[in-house]
Amino acid sequence: MRIDIATVPGDPRRPNEDFVAVAGEVVVVLDGVTPPPDGVTGCVHDVPWFVARLGASAVERASTGPRSDLAECLAGAIETTAAAHRDTCDLAHPRTPQATVAMLRWDADLVEHLVLSDAAVLLDGPAVTPILDTTLTDVLARDDVRAAHGRVYRELIEGLRNVDGGFFTAAADPAVVARAITGSTPRSEVHGAAALTDGVTRWVEAFGAGDWSGLCEQLGKRGCSAVIDEIRRYEAADPDGVRYPRGKRHDDATAVYVDFDS
Ligand SMILES: [Zn+2]
């Protein structure tokens, strides 16, 4: 068993809004959603405050105490985090702090996974199985969204955040875990597993450097840090997103690769 981790801020002058933790046989990766340009979120806390609480609570719940499934662990973590600022902040604000989530947990028999929003899990077995929540991709592919620009586009996307027909993140409502992609795989069928934020999935989805199998192979063989370095080179070669359209020039990038066989 070997676990490789890399997390790199998109901009060295800004705090990394990704969170990653490994405890025993649990991995939790979060990508805190960057606040809107006007900074109005209804919350007095910043994104690192939010992801640290949510992530730490998710790790604790998944790794200790009575065993409950990963969705229950995440729901409890969302509730605990909400309780920490319900008195000071407007948690009903659509831009209340929120995060995308990828979780892994394993034992001798099973490898469990959970994905919410555009984080990802890759299960590395005889074939590589990407575990993806495509609701945000589906929203971005809608005709009305594709036709919109500027402020209209931003308002349209904001209106689809955590509402039916839109896309979902871990914010202040624990019921969101019903939207997560969850499952388990016999451990004997998996020799590795990766948990990634979208700063790393862009290796496939924005830059087309390879498919999910290729990304999994690179993470396992060259290591998470080398893959993020490669992503930074693609970003630097296309700083304005002309050749490879993407939301941000650089994004916080986090990868964990669990090698069950070594
Ligand atoms: Zn707050």
PDB file of C-alpha atoms and ligand atoms in Angstrom:
ATOM      1  CA  MET A   1       0.000   0.000   0.000  1.00  0.00           C
ATOM      2  CA  ARG A   2       1.397   3.346  -1.086  1.00  0.00           C
ATOM      3  CA  ILE A   3      -0.482   6.647  -1.201  1.00  0.00           C
ATOM      4  CA  ASP A   4       0.808   9.534  -3.286  1.00  0.00           C
ATOM      5  CA  ILE A   5      -0.593  13.054  -2.764  1.00  0.00           C
ATOM      6  CA  ALA A   6      -0.010  16.381  -4.483  1.00  0.00           C
ATOM      7  CA  THR A   7      -1.910  19.649  -4.084  1.00  0.00           C
ATOM      8  CA  VAL A   8      -0.817  22.858  -5.787  1.00  0.00           C
ATOM      9  CA  PRO A   9      -2.539  26.267  -5.646  1.00  0.00           C
ATOM     10  CA  GLY A  10      -3.546  27.752  -8.990  1.00  0.00           C
ATOM     11  CA  ASP A  11      -1.983  31.070  -7.977  1.00  0.00           C
ATOM     12  CA  PRO A  12       0.878  31.063  -5.462  1.00  0.00           C
ATOM     13  CA  ARG A  13      -0.340  34.447  -4.155  1.00  0.00           C
ATOM     14  CA  ARG A  14      -3.743  33.034  -3.181  1.00  0.00           C
ATOM     15  CA  PRO A  15      -4.588  30.347  -0.628  1.00  0.00           C
ATOM     16  CA  ASN A  16      -5.242  26.891  -1.992  1.00  0.00           C
ATOM     17  CA  GLU A  17      -9.010  26.337  -1.781  1.00  0.00           C
ATOM     18  CA  ASP A  18      -8.657  22.582  -2.293  1.00  0.00           C
ATOM     19  CA  PHE A  19      -8.557  20.305   0.754  1.00  0.00           C
ATOM     20  CA  VAL A  20      -7.001  16.861   0.907  1.00  0.00           C
ATOM     21  CA  ALA A  21      -6.664  14.436   3.788  1.00  0.00           C
ATOM     22  CA  VAL A  22      -5.742  10.786   4.169  1.00  0.00           C
ATOM     23  CA  ALA A  23      -6.483   9.005   7.425  1.00  0.00           C
ATOM     24  CA  GLY A  24      -6.018   5.268   7.659  1.00  0.00           C
ATOM     25  CA  GLU A  25      -8.148   3.853   4.863  1.00  0.00           C
ATOM     26  CA  VAL A  26     -10.038   7.051   3.992  1.00  0.00           C
ATOM     27  CA  VAL A  27      -9.285   9.755   1.419  1.00  0.00           C
ATOM     28  CA  VAL A  28     -11.235  13.035   1.278  1.00  0.00           C
ATOM     29  CA  VAL A  29     -10.663  15.600  -1.473  1.00  0.00           C
ATOM     30  CA  LEU A  30     -12.638  18.856  -1.630  1.00  0.00           C
ATOM     31  CA  ASP A  31     -12.514  21.754  -4.077  1.00  0.00           C
ATOM     32  CA  GLY A  32     -13.856  24.897  -2.441  1.00  0.00           C
ATOM     33  CA  VAL A  33     -15.892  26.911  -4.943  1.00  0.00           C
ATOM     34  CA  THR A  34     -14.322  30.330  -5.516  1.00  0.00           C
ATOM     35  CA  PRO A  35     -16.669  33.155  -4.386  1.00  0.00           C
ATOM     36  CA  PRO A  36     -18.187  35.484  -7.002  1.00  0.00           C
ATOM     37  CA  PRO A  37     -16.180  38.594  -7.990  1.00  0.00           C
ATOM     38  CA  ASP A  38     -18.305  40.815  -5.724  1.00  0.00           C
ATOM     39  CA  GLY A  39     -17.446  38.556  -2.774  1.00  0.00           C
ATOM     40  CA  VAL A  40     -21.078  38.436  -1.628  1.00  0.00           C
ATOM     41  CA  THR A  41     -21.726  35.018  -0.095  1.00  0.00           C
ATOM     42  CA  GLY A  42     -23.839  35.750   2.974  1.00  0.00           C
ATOM     43  CA  CYS A  43     -20.928  34.336   5.010  1.00  0.00           C
ATOM     44  CA  VAL A  44     -18.238  36.058   7.074  1.00  0.00           C
ATOM     45  CA  HIS A  45     -15.815  33.136   6.574  1.00  0.00           C
ATOM     46  CA  ASP A  46     -13.494  32.386   3.701  1.00  0.00           C
ATOM     47  CA  VAL A  47     -13.280  29.251   1.568  1.00  0.00           C
ATOM     48  CA  PRO A  48     -10.312  27.681   3.436  1.00  0.00           C
ATOM     49  CA  TRP A  49     -12.304  28.015   6.706  1.00  0.00           C
ATOM     50  CA  PHE A  50     -15.180  26.121   5.120  1.00  0.00           C
ATOM     51  CA  VAL A  51     -13.255  23.308   3.427  1.00  0.00           C
ATOM     52  CA  ALA A  52     -11.087  22.690   6.510  1.00  0.00           C
ATOM     53  CA  ARG A  53     -14.187  22.119   8.661  1.00  0.00           C
ATOM     54  CA  LEU A  54     -16.121  20.123   6.110  1.00  0.00           C
ATOM     55  CA  GLY A  55     -13.137  17.968   5.170  1.00  0.00           C
ATOM     56  CA  ALA A  56     -11.990  17.304   8.718  1.00  0.00           C
ATOM     57  CA  SER A  57     -15.483  16.298   9.797  1.00  0.00           C
ATOM     58  CA  ALA A  58     -15.893  14.019   6.765  1.00  0.00           C
ATOM     59  CA  VAL A  59     -12.561  12.316   7.518  1.00  0.00           C
ATOM     60  CA  GLU A  60     -13.460  11.849  11.167  1.00  0.00           C
ATOM     61  CA  ARG A  61     -16.876  10.394  10.403  1.00  0.00           C
ATOM     62  CA  ALA A  62     -15.582   8.054   7.681  1.00  0.00           C
ATOM     63  CA  SER A  63     -12.596   6.759   9.632  1.00  0.00           C
ATOM     64  CA  THR A  64     -13.847   6.402  13.221  1.00  0.00           C
ATOM     65  CA  GLY A  65     -16.900   5.333  15.155  1.00  0.00           C
ATOM     66  CA  PRO A  66     -19.819   3.215  13.997  1.00  0.00           C
ATOM     67  CA  ARG A  67     -19.521   2.435  10.320  1.00  0.00           C
ATOM     68  CA  SER A  68     -21.883   4.412   8.131  1.00  0.00           C
ATOM     69  CA  ASP A  69     -21.791   4.808   4.369  1.00  0.00           C
ATOM     70  CA  LEU A  70     -19.845   7.634   2.764  1.00  0.00           C
ATOM     71  CA  ALA A  71     -22.987   9.599   1.896  1.00  0.00           C
ATOM     72  CA  GLU A  72     -24.060   9.566   5.557  1.00  0.00           C
ATOM     73  CA  CYS A  73     -20.566  10.659   6.581  1.00  0.00           C
ATOM     74  CA  LEU A  74     -20.697  13.584   4.147  1.00  0.00           C
ATOM     75  CA  ALA A  75     -24.224  14.530   5.263  1.00  0.00           C
ATOM     76  CA  GLY A  76     -23.077  14.622   8.878  1.00  0.00           C
ATOM     77  CA  ALA A  77     -20.048  16.724   7.938  1.00  0.00           C
ATOM     78  CA  ILE A  78     -22.248  19.214   6.063  1.00  0.00           C
ATOM     79  CA  GLU A  79     -24.555  19.482   9.082  1.00  0.00           C
ATOM     80  CA  THR A  80     -21.661  19.935  11.532  1.00  0.00           C
ATOM     81  CA  THR A  81     -20.101  22.628   9.339  1.00  0.00           C
ATOM     82  CA  ALA A  82     -23.417  24.431   8.884  1.00  0.00           C
ATOM     83  CA  ALA A  83     -23.935  24.431  12.650  1.00  0.00           C
ATOM     84  CA  ALA A  84     -20.533  26.129  13.072  1.00  0.00           C
ATOM     85  CA  HIS A  85     -21.744  29.284  11.293  1.00  0.00           C
ATOM     86  CA  ARG A  86     -25.520  29.194  11.286  1.00  0.00           C
ATOM     87  CA  ASP A  87     -25.637  31.936  13.933  1.00  0.00           C
ATOM     88  CA  THR A  88     -23.349  34.345  12.087  1.00  0.00           C
ATOM     89  CA  CYS A  89     -24.076  33.685   8.417  1.00  0.00           C
ATOM     90  CA  ASP A  90     -26.960  33.410   5.953  1.00  0.00           C
ATOM     91  CA  LEU A  91     -26.728  29.738   5.000  1.00  0.00           C
ATOM     92  CA  ALA A  92     -29.685  30.068   2.600  1.00  0.00           C
ATOM     93  CA  HIS A  93     -27.610  32.393   0.400  1.00  0.00           C
ATOM     94  CA  PRO A  94     -27.048  30.599  -2.958  1.00  0.00           C
ATOM     95  CA  ARG A  95     -23.342  31.464  -2.680  1.00  0.00           C
ATOM     96  CA  THR A  96     -22.900  30.194   0.865  1.00  0.00           C
ATOM     97  CA  PRO A  97     -19.469  28.466   0.943  1.00  0.00           C
ATOM     98  CA  GLN A  98     -19.561  25.189  -0.945  1.00  0.00           C
ATOM     99  CA  ALA A  99     -17.289  22.512  -2.334  1.00  0.00           C
ATOM    100  CA  THR A 100     -17.071  19.645  -4.783  1.00  0.00           C
ATOM    101  CA  VAL A 101     -16.254  16.282  -3.183  1.00  0.00           C
ATOM    102  CA  ALA A 102     -14.385  13.048  -3.959  1.00  0.00           C
ATOM    103  CA  MET A 103     -14.068  10.373  -1.246  1.00  0.00           C
ATOM    104  CA  LEU A 104     -12.557   6.886  -1.097  1.00  0.00           C
ATOM    105  CA  ARG A 105     -12.605   4.299   1.678  1.00  0.00           C
ATOM    106  CA  TRP A 106     -11.399   0.724   1.568  1.00  0.00           C
ATOM    107  CA  ASP A 107     -11.039  -2.393   3.675  1.00  0.00           C
ATOM    108  CA  ALA A 108      -9.952  -5.950   2.891  1.00  0.00           C
ATOM    109  CA  ASP A 109     -13.119  -6.589   0.863  1.00  0.00           C
ATOM    110  CA  LEU A 110     -14.376  -3.362  -0.729  1.00  0.00           C
ATOM    111  CA  VAL A 111     -13.334  -0.019  -2.176  1.00  0.00           C
ATOM    112  CA  GLU A 112     -16.101   2.572  -1.649  1.00  0.00           C
ATOM    113  CA  HIS A 113     -16.363   5.851  -3.569  1.00  0.00           C
ATOM    114  CA  LEU A 114     -18.386   9.065  -3.498  1.00  0.00           C
ATOM    115  CA  VAL A 115     -18.318  11.921  -6.009  1.00  0.00           C
ATOM    116  CA  LEU A 116     -20.335  15.151  -5.910  1.00  0.00           C
ATOM    117  CA  SER A 117     -20.056  17.802  -8.638  1.00  0.00           C
ATOM    118  CA  ASP A 118     -16.965  18.007 -10.842  1.00  0.00           C
ATOM    119  CA  ALA A 119     -14.412  16.278  -8.627  1.00  0.00           C
ATOM    120  CA  ALA A 120     -13.645  12.716  -9.800  1.00  0.00           C
ATOM    121  CA  VAL A 121     -12.629   9.236  -8.733  1.00  0.00           C
ATOM    122  CA  LEU A 122     -10.798   6.815 -11.032  1.00  0.00           C
ATOM    123  CA  LEU A 123     -10.856   3.102 -10.216  1.00  0.00           C
ATOM    124  CA  ASP A 124      -7.818   1.397 -11.674  1.00  0.00           C
ATOM    125  CA  GLY A 125      -8.626  -2.239 -12.385  1.00  0.00           C
ATOM    126  CA  PRO A 126      -8.453  -4.430 -15.464  1.00  0.00           C
ATOM    127  CA  ALA A 127     -10.008  -1.340 -17.079  1.00  0.00           C
ATOM    128  CA  VAL A 128     -10.042   2.184 -15.673  1.00  0.00           C
ATOM    129  CA  THR A 129     -13.492   3.266 -14.520  1.00  0.00           C
ATOM    130  CA  PRO A 130     -14.043   7.014 -14.152  1.00  0.00           C
ATOM    131  CA  ILE A 131     -16.618   7.940 -11.512  1.00  0.00           C
ATOM    132  CA  LEU A 132     -18.035  11.280 -12.624  1.00  0.00           C
ATOM    133  CA  ASP A 133     -21.026  13.420 -11.646  1.00  0.00           C
ATOM    134  CA  THR A 134     -21.993  14.924 -15.004  1.00  0.00           C
ATOM    135  CA  THR A 135     -24.706  17.302 -13.827  1.00  0.00           C
ATOM    136  CA  LEU A 136     -22.515  20.411 -14.198  1.00  0.00           C
ATOM    137  CA  THR A 137     -21.280  19.256 -17.624  1.00  0.00           C
ATOM    138  CA  ASP A 138     -24.904  18.710 -18.624  1.00  0.00           C
ATOM    139  CA  VAL A 139     -25.842  22.226 -17.472  1.00  0.00           C
ATOM    140  CA  LEU A 140     -22.941  23.756 -19.426  1.00  0.00           C
ATOM    141  CA  ALA A 141     -24.049  21.871 -22.563  1.00  0.00           C
ATOM    142  CA  ARG A 142     -27.593  23.269 -22.458  1.00  0.00           C
ATOM    143  CA  ASP A 143     -28.513  25.438 -25.466  1.00  0.00           C
ATOM    144  CA  ASP A 144     -29.553  28.439 -23.333  1.00  0.00           C
ATOM    145  CA  VAL A 145     -26.297  28.275 -21.358  1.00  0.00           C
ATOM    146  CA  ARG A 146     -24.120  27.899 -24.453  1.00  0.00           C
ATOM    147  CA  ALA A 147     -25.835  30.896 -26.083  1.00  0.00           C
ATOM    148  CA  ALA A 148     -25.372  33.149 -23.047  1.00  0.00           C
ATOM    149  CA  HIS A 149     -22.398  35.440 -22.442  1.00  0.00           C
ATOM    150  CA  GLY A 150     -21.034  37.759 -19.778  1.00  0.00           C
ATOM    151  CA  ARG A 151     -23.395  38.785 -17.019  1.00  0.00           C
ATOM    152  CA  VAL A 152     -26.331  36.850 -18.491  1.00  0.00           C
ATOM    153  CA  TYR A 153     -24.226  33.673 -18.491  1.00  0.00           C
ATOM    154  CA  ARG A 154     -23.072  34.195 -14.930  1.00  0.00           C
ATOM    155  CA  GLU A 155     -26.593  34.861 -13.675  1.00  0.00           C
ATOM    156  CA  LEU A 156     -27.909  31.808 -15.513  1.00  0.00           C
ATOM    157  CA  ILE A 157     -25.266  29.563 -13.929  1.00  0.00           C
ATOM    158  CA  GLU A 158     -25.840  31.067 -10.486  1.00  0.00           C
ATOM    159  CA  GLY A 159     -29.560  30.356 -10.830  1.00  0.00           C
ATOM    160  CA  LEU A 160     -28.802  26.679 -11.475  1.00  0.00           C
ATOM    161  CA  ARG A 161     -26.647  26.233  -8.362  1.00  0.00           C
ATOM    162  CA  ASN A 162     -28.146  23.713  -5.924  1.00  0.00           C
ATOM    163  CA  VAL A 163     -31.655  23.769  -7.407  1.00  0.00           C
ATOM    164  CA  ASP A 164     -33.625  21.062  -9.204  1.00  0.00           C
ATOM    165  CA  GLY A 165     -32.581  20.861 -12.835  1.00  0.00           C
ATOM    166  CA  GLY A 166     -29.212  22.429 -12.023  1.00  0.00           C
ATOM    167  CA  PHE A 167     -26.035  21.135 -10.421  1.00  0.00           C
ATOM    168  CA  PHE A 168     -25.186  20.387  -6.805  1.00  0.00           C
ATOM    169  CA  THR A 169     -22.320  21.022  -4.419  1.00  0.00           C
ATOM    170  CA  ALA A 170     -21.723  20.347  -0.724  1.00  0.00           C
ATOM    171  CA  ALA A 171     -22.934  23.614   0.835  1.00  0.00           C
ATOM    172  CA  ALA A 172     -25.195  23.839   3.904  1.00  0.00           C
ATOM    173  CA  ASP A 173     -27.924  21.287   3.093  1.00  0.00           C
ATOM    174  CA  PRO A 174     -27.048  17.688   4.052  1.00  0.00           C
ATOM    175  CA  ALA A 175     -29.844  16.380   1.801  1.00  0.00           C
ATOM    176  CA  VAL A 176     -27.559  17.067  -1.168  1.00  0.00           C
ATOM    177  CA  VAL A 177     -25.780  13.762  -0.562  1.00  0.00           C
ATOM    178  CA  ALA A 178     -28.702  12.014  -2.279  1.00  0.00           C
ATOM    179  CA  ARG A 179     -27.323  13.603  -5.479  1.00  0.00           C
ATOM    180  CA  ALA A 180     -23.825  12.168  -5.017  1.00  0.00           C
ATOM    181  CA  ILE A 181     -22.530   9.301  -7.144  1.00  0.00           C
ATOM    182  CA  THR A 182     -21.715   6.461  -4.758  1.00  0.00           C
ATOM    183  CA  GLY A 183     -20.777   2.806  -5.032  1.00  0.00           C
ATOM    184  CA  SER A 184     -18.389   0.080  -4.040  1.00  0.00           C
ATOM    185  CA  THR A 185     -16.142  -2.338  -5.887  1.00  0.00           C
ATOM    186  CA  PRO A 186     -14.583  -5.610  -4.702  1.00  0.00           C
ATOM    187  CA  ARG A 187     -11.063  -4.815  -3.579  1.00  0.00           C
ATOM    188  CA  SER A 188      -9.803  -7.785  -5.592  1.00  0.00           C
ATOM    189  CA  GLU A 189     -10.868  -5.991  -8.789  1.00  0.00           C
ATOM    190  CA  VAL A 190      -9.045  -2.734  -8.035  1.00  0.00           C
ATOM    191  CA  HIS A 191      -5.285  -2.313  -7.869  1.00  0.00           C
ATOM    192  CA  GLY A 192      -5.337   1.462  -7.610  1.00  0.00           C
ATOM    193  CA  ALA A 193      -7.699   4.402  -7.153  1.00  0.00           C
ATOM    194  CA  ALA A 194      -7.416   8.155  -7.644  1.00  0.00           C
ATOM    195  CA  ALA A 195      -9.351  11.098  -6.194  1.00  0.00           C
ATOM    196  CA  LEU A 196      -9.022  14.355  -8.129  1.00  0.00           C
ATOM    197  CA  THR A 197     -10.235  17.938  -8.259  1.00  0.00           C
ATOM    198  CA  ASP A 198     -11.140  19.519 -11.585  1.00  0.00           C
ATOM    199  CA  GLY A 199      -7.739  21.214 -11.647  1.00  0.00           C
ATOM    200  CA  VAL A 200      -6.426  17.719 -12.502  1.00  0.00           C
ATOM    201  CA  THR A 201      -9.324  16.309 -14.535  1.00  0.00           C
ATOM    202  CA  ARG A 202      -8.599  19.122 -17.004  1.00  0.00           C
ATOM    203  CA  TRP A 203      -5.635  16.934 -18.141  1.00  0.00           C
ATOM    204  CA  VAL A 204      -8.379  14.918 -19.909  1.00  0.00           C
ATOM    205  CA  GLU A 205     -11.309  17.299 -20.176  1.00  0.00           C
ATOM    206  CA  ALA A 206      -9.623  20.549 -21.232  1.00  0.00           C
ATOM    207  CA  PHE A 207      -6.213  19.610 -22.609  1.00  0.00           C
ATOM    208  CA  GLY A 208      -7.019  16.202 -24.102  1.00  0.00           C
ATOM    209  CA  ALA A 209      -3.591  14.930 -23.057  1.00  0.00           C
ATOM    210  CA  GLY A 210      -5.108  11.436 -22.908  1.00  0.00           C
ATOM    211  CA  ASP A 211      -8.157   9.552 -21.728  1.00  0.00           C
ATOM    212  CA  TRP A 212      -9.036   8.494 -18.178  1.00  0.00           C
ATOM    213  CA  SER A 213      -6.913   5.346 -18.523  1.00  0.00           C
ATOM    214  CA  GLY A 214      -3.979   7.464 -19.597  1.00  0.00           C
ATOM    215  CA  LEU A 215      -4.421   9.835 -16.663  1.00  0.00           C
ATOM    216  CA  CYS A 216      -4.649   6.949 -14.218  1.00  0.00           C
ATOM    217  CA  GLU A 217      -1.510   5.387 -15.646  1.00  0.00           C
ATOM    218  CA  GLN A 218       0.393   8.677 -15.402  1.00  0.00           C
ATOM    219  CA  LEU A 219      -0.701   9.225 -11.798  1.00  0.00           C
ATOM    220  CA  GLY A 220       0.364   5.721 -10.837  1.00  0.00           C
ATOM    221  CA  LYS A 221       3.656   5.610 -12.722  1.00  0.00           C
ATOM    222  CA  ARG A 222       4.972   9.199 -12.751  1.00  0.00           C
ATOM    223  CA  GLY A 223       3.223  10.409  -9.622  1.00  0.00           C
ATOM    224  CA  CYS A 224       0.640  13.088  -8.837  1.00  0.00           C
ATOM    225  CA  SER A 225       3.138  15.941  -8.681  1.00  0.00           C
ATOM    226  CA  ALA A 226       4.528  15.205 -12.154  1.00  0.00           C
ATOM    227  CA  VAL A 227       1.015  15.173 -13.632  1.00  0.00           C
ATOM    228  CA  ILE A 228       0.193  18.557 -12.062  1.00  0.00           C
ATOM    229  CA  ASP A 229       3.499  19.945 -13.384  1.00  0.00           C
ATOM    230  CA  GLU A 230       2.475  18.778 -16.841  1.00  0.00           C
ATOM    231  CA  ILE A 231      -0.927  20.497 -16.472  1.00  0.00           C
ATOM    232  CA  ARG A 232       0.849  23.740 -15.487  1.00  0.00           C
ATOM    233  CA  ARG A 233       2.903  23.509 -18.673  1.00  0.00           C
ATOM    234  CA  TYR A 234      -0.247  23.150 -20.804  1.00  0.00           C
ATOM    235  CA  GLU A 235      -1.780  26.125 -18.992  1.00  0.00           C
ATOM    236  CA  ALA A 236       1.318  28.262 -19.450  1.00  0.00           C
ATOM    237  CA  ALA A 237       1.407  27.485 -23.168  1.00  0.00           C
ATOM    238  CA  ASP A 238      -2.201  28.703 -23.571  1.00  0.00           C
ATOM    239  CA  PRO A 239      -2.609  31.398 -20.895  1.00  0.00           C
ATOM    240  CA  ASP A 240      -5.791  32.906 -22.343  1.00  0.00           C
ATOM    241  CA  GLY A 241      -7.597  29.629 -22.960  1.00  0.00           C
ATOM    242  CA  VAL A 242      -7.732  30.146 -26.724  1.00  0.00           C
ATOM    243  CA  ARG A 243      -6.672  26.668 -27.736  1.00  0.00           C
ATOM    244  CA  TYR A 244      -8.025  24.942 -24.630  1.00  0.00           C
ATOM    245  CA  PRO A 245     -11.102  26.809 -23.342  1.00  0.00           C
ATOM    246  CA  ARG A 246     -11.420  26.571 -19.566  1.00  0.00           C
ATOM    247  CA  GLY A 247     -12.887  28.550 -16.696  1.00  0.00           C
ATOM    248  CA  LYS A 248      -9.619  29.664 -15.093  1.00  0.00           C
ATOM    249  CA  ARG A 249      -6.102  30.042 -16.461  1.00  0.00           C
ATOM    250  CA  HIS A 250      -4.738  27.997 -13.540  1.00  0.00           C
ATOM    251  CA  ASP A 251      -6.892  26.195 -11.019  1.00  0.00           C
ATOM    252  CA  ASP A 252      -5.998  24.703  -7.659  1.00  0.00           C
ATOM    253  CA  ALA A 253      -5.047  21.113  -8.495  1.00  0.00           C
ATOM    254  CA  THR A 254      -5.195  18.129  -6.145  1.00  0.00           C
ATOM    255  CA  ALA A 255      -4.582  14.445  -6.808  1.00  0.00           C
ATOM    256  CA  VAL A 256      -4.367  11.418  -4.562  1.00  0.00           C
ATOM    257  CA  TYR A 257      -3.348   8.030  -5.956  1.00  0.00           C
ATOM    258  CA  VAL A 258      -3.735   4.911  -3.825  1.00  0.00           C
ATOM    259  CA  ASP A 259      -1.641   1.981  -5.040  1.00  0.00           C
ATOM    260  CA  PHE A 260      -3.142  -1.088  -3.376  1.00  0.00           C
ATOM    261  CA  ASP A 261      -0.564  -3.483  -4.809  1.00  0.00           C
ATOM    262  CA  SER A 262       2.738  -1.943  -3.762  1.00  0.00           C
TER     263      SER A 262
HETATM  264 ZN    ZN B   1     -19.909  31.594   7.567  1.00  0.00          ZN
END
